[in-house]
PDB file of C-alpha atoms in Angstrom:
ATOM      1  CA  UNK C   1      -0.207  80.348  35.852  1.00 51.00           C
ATOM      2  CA  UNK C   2       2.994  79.903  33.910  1.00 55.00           C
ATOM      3  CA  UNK C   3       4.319  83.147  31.743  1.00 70.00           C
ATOM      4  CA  UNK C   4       3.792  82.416  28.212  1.00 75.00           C
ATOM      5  CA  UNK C   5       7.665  81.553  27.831  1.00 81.00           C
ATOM      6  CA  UNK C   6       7.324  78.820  30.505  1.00 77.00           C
ATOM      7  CA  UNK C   7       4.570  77.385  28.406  1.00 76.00           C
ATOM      8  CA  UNK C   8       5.930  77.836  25.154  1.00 78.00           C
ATOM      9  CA  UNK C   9       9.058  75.938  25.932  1.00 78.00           C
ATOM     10  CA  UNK C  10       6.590  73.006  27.866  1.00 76.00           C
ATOM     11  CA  UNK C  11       4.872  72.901  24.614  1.00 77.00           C
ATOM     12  CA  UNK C  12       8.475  72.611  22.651  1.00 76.00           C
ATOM     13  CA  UNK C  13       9.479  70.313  24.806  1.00 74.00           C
ATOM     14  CA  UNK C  14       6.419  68.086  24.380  1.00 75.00           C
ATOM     15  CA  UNK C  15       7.000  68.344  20.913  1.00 74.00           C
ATOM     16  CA  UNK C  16      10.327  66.964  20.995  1.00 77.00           C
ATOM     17  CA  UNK C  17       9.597  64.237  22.898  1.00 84.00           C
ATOM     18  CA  UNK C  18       6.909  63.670  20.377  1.00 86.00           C
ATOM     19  CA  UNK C  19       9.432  63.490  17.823  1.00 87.00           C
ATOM     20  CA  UNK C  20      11.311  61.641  19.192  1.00 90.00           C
ATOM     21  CA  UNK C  21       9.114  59.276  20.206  1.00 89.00           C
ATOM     22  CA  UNK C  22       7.936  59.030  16.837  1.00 91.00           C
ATOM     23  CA  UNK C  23      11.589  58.745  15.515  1.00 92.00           C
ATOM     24  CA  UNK C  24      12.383  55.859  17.611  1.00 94.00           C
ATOM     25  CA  UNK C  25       8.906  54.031  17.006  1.00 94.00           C
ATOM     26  CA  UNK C  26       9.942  54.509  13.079  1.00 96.00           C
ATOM     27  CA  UNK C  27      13.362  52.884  13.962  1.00 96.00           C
ATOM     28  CA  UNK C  28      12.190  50.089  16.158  1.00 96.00           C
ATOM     29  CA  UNK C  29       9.638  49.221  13.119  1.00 97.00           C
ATOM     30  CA  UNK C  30      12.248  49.398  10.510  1.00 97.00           C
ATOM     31  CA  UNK C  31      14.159  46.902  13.127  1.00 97.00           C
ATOM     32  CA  UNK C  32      11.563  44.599  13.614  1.00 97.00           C
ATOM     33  CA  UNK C  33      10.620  44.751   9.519  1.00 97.00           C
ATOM     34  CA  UNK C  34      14.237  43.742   8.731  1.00 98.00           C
ATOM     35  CA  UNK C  35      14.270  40.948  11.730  1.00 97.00           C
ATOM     36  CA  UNK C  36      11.543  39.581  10.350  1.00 98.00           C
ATOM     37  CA  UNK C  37      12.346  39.838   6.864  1.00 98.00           C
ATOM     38  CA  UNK C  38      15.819  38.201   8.030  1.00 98.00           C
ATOM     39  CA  UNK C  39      13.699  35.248   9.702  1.00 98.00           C
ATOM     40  CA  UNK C  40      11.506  34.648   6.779  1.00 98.00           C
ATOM     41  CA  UNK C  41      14.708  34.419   4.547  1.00 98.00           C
ATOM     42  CA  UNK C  42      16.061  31.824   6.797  1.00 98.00           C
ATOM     43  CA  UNK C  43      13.424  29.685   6.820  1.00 98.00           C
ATOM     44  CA  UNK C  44      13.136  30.188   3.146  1.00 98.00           C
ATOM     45  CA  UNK C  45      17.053  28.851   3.021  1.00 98.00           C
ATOM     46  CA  UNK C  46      16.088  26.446   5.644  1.00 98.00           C
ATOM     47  CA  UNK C  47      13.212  24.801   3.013  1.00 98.00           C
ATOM     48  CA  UNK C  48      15.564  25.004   0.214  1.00 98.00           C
ATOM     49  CA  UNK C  49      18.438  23.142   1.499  1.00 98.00           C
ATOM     50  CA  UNK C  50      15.379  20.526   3.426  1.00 98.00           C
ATOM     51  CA  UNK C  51      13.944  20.213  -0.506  1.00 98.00           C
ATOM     52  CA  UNK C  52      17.725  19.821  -1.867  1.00 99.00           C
ATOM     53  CA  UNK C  53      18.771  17.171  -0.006  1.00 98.00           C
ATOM     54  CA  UNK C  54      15.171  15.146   0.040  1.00 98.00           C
ATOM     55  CA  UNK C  55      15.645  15.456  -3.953  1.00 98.00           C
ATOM     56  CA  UNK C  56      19.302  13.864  -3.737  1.00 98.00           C
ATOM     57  CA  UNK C  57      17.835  11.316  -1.033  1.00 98.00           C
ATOM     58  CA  UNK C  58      15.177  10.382  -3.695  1.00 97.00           C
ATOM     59  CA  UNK C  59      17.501  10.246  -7.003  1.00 96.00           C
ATOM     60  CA  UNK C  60      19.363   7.770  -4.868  1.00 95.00           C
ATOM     61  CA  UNK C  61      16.198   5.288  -3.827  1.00 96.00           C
ATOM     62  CA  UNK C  62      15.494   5.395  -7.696  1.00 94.00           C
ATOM     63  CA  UNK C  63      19.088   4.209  -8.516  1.00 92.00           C
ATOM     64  CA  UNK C  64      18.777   1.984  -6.011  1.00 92.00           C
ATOM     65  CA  UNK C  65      15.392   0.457  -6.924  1.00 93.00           C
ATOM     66  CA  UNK C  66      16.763  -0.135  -9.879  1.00 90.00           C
ATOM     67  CA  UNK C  67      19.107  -2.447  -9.281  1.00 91.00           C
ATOM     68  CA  UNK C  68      16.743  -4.105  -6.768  1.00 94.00           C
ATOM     69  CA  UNK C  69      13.957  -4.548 -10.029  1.00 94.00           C
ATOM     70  CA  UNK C  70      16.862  -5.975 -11.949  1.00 94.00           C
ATOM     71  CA  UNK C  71      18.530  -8.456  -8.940  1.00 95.00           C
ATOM     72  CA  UNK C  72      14.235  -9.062  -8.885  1.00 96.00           C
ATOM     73  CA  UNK C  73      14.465 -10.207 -12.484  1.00 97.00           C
ATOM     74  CA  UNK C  74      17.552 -11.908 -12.526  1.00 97.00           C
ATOM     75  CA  UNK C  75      16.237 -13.811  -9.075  1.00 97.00           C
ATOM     76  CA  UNK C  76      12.913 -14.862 -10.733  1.00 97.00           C
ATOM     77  CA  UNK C  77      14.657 -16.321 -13.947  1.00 98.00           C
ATOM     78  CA  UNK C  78      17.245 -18.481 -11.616  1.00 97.00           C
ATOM     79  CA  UNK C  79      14.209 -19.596  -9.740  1.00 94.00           C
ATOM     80  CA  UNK C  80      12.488 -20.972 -13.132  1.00 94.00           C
ATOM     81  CA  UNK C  81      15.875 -22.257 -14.177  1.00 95.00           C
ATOM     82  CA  UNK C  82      16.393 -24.134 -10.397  1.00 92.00           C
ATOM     83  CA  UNK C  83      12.692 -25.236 -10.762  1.00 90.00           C
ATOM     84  CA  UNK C  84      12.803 -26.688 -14.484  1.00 91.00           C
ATOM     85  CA  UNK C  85      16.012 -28.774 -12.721  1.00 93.00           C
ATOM     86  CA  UNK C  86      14.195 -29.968  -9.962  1.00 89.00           C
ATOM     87  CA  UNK C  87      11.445 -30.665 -12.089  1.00 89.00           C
ATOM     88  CA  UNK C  88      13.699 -32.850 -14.586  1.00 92.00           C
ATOM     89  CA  UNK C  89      15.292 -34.295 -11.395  1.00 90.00           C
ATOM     90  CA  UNK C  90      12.342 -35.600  -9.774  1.00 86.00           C
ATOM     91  CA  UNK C  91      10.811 -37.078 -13.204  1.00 88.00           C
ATOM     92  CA  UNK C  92      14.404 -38.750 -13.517  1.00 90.00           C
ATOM     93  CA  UNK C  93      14.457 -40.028  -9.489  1.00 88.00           C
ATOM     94  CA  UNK C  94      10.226 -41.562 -10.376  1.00 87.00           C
ATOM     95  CA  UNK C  95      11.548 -43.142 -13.406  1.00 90.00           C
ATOM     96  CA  UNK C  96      15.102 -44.836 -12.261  1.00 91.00           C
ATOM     97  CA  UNK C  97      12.840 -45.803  -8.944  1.00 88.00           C
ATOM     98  CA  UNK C  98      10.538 -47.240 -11.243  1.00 89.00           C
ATOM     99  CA  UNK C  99      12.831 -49.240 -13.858  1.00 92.00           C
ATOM    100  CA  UNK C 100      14.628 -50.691 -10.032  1.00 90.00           C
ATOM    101  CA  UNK C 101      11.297 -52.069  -9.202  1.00 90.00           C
ATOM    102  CA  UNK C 102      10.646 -53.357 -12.554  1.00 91.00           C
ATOM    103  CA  UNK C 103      13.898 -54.903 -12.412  1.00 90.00           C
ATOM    104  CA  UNK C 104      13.685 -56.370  -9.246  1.00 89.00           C
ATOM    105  CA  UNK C 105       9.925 -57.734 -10.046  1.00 89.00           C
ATOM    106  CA  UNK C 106      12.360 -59.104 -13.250  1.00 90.00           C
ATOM    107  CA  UNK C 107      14.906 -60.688 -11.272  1.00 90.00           C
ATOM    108  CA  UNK C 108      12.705 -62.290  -8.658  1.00 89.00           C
ATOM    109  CA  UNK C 109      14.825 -60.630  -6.230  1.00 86.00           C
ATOM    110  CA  UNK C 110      13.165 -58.231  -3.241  1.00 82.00           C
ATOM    111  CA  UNK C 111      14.758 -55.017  -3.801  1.00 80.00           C
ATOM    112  CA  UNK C 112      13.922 -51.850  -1.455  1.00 84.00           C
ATOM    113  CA  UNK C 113      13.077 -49.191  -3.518  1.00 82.00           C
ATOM    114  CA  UNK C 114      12.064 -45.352  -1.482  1.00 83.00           C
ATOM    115  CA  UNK C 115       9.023 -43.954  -2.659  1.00 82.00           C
ATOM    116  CA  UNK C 116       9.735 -40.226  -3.566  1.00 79.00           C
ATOM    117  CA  UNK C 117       8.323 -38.343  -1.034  1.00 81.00           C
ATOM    118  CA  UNK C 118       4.838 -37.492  -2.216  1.00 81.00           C
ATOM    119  CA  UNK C 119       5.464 -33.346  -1.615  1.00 83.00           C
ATOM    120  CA  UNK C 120       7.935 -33.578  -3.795  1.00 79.00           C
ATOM    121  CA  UNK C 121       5.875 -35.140  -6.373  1.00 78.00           C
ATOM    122  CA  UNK C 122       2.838 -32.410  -5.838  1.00 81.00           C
ATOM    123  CA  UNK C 123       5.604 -29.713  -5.628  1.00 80.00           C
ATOM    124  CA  UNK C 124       6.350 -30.676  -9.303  1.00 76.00           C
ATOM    125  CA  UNK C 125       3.538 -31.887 -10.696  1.00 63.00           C
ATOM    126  CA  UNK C 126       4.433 -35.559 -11.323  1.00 55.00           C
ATOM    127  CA  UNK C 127       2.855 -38.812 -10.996  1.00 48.00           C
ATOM    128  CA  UNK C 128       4.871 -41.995 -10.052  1.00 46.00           C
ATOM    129  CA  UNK C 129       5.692 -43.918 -12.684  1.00 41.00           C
TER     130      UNK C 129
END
């Protein structure tokens, strides 16, 4: 058997390392508690700057649909406008096409008159004249 000073510093000794062992698990938790709180805080920045610049991408496609609605507008009343023309165009082209062949029946002489093309006249509604 050991003398009781033999055993008493075994026993010290074992304590130490006890501390110490309990020192450094206290460190490598305060380590890993500040990695992780240093990880979290990234991917907080990380979401931040993701939600910053999907909230500038956004304000932009607003602006931008905005002009598109208004070039929309602006594209719809030129299209009525062109439409209303065509429409007055055709009802002029049926009418000079008719007074020709009214003439020519007149006249006595055979004149070749085109028919409008009859999609034209369903595309605007007309009847020959």
């Amino acid at each position: 058997m050991a003398p009781p000073e033999a055993a008493q510093r075994a026993r010290r000794a074992a304590a130490i390392t006890e501390e110490e062992r309990r020192r450094n698990r206290m460190a490598s938790n305060r380590l890993s508690a500040r990695k992780s709180r240093m990880k979290q805080q990234q991917h907080v920045d990380d979401l931040t700057a993701v939600a910053e610049r999907l909230r500038r991408e956004n304000e932009a496609m607003r602006a931008g649909l905005g002009g598109v609605v208004r070039q929309s507008i602006e594209l719809e009343q030129e299209n009525r406008v062109l439409a209303a023309h065509a429409r007055q165009l055709c009802a002029t082209l049926l009418l000079r096409n008719s007074q020709l062949r009214l003439l020519g029946d007149v006249a006595g002489l055979p004149l070749d008159v085109p028919l409008v093309p009859d999609h034209l006249v369903q595309l605007y509604g007309m009847l020959e004249f």
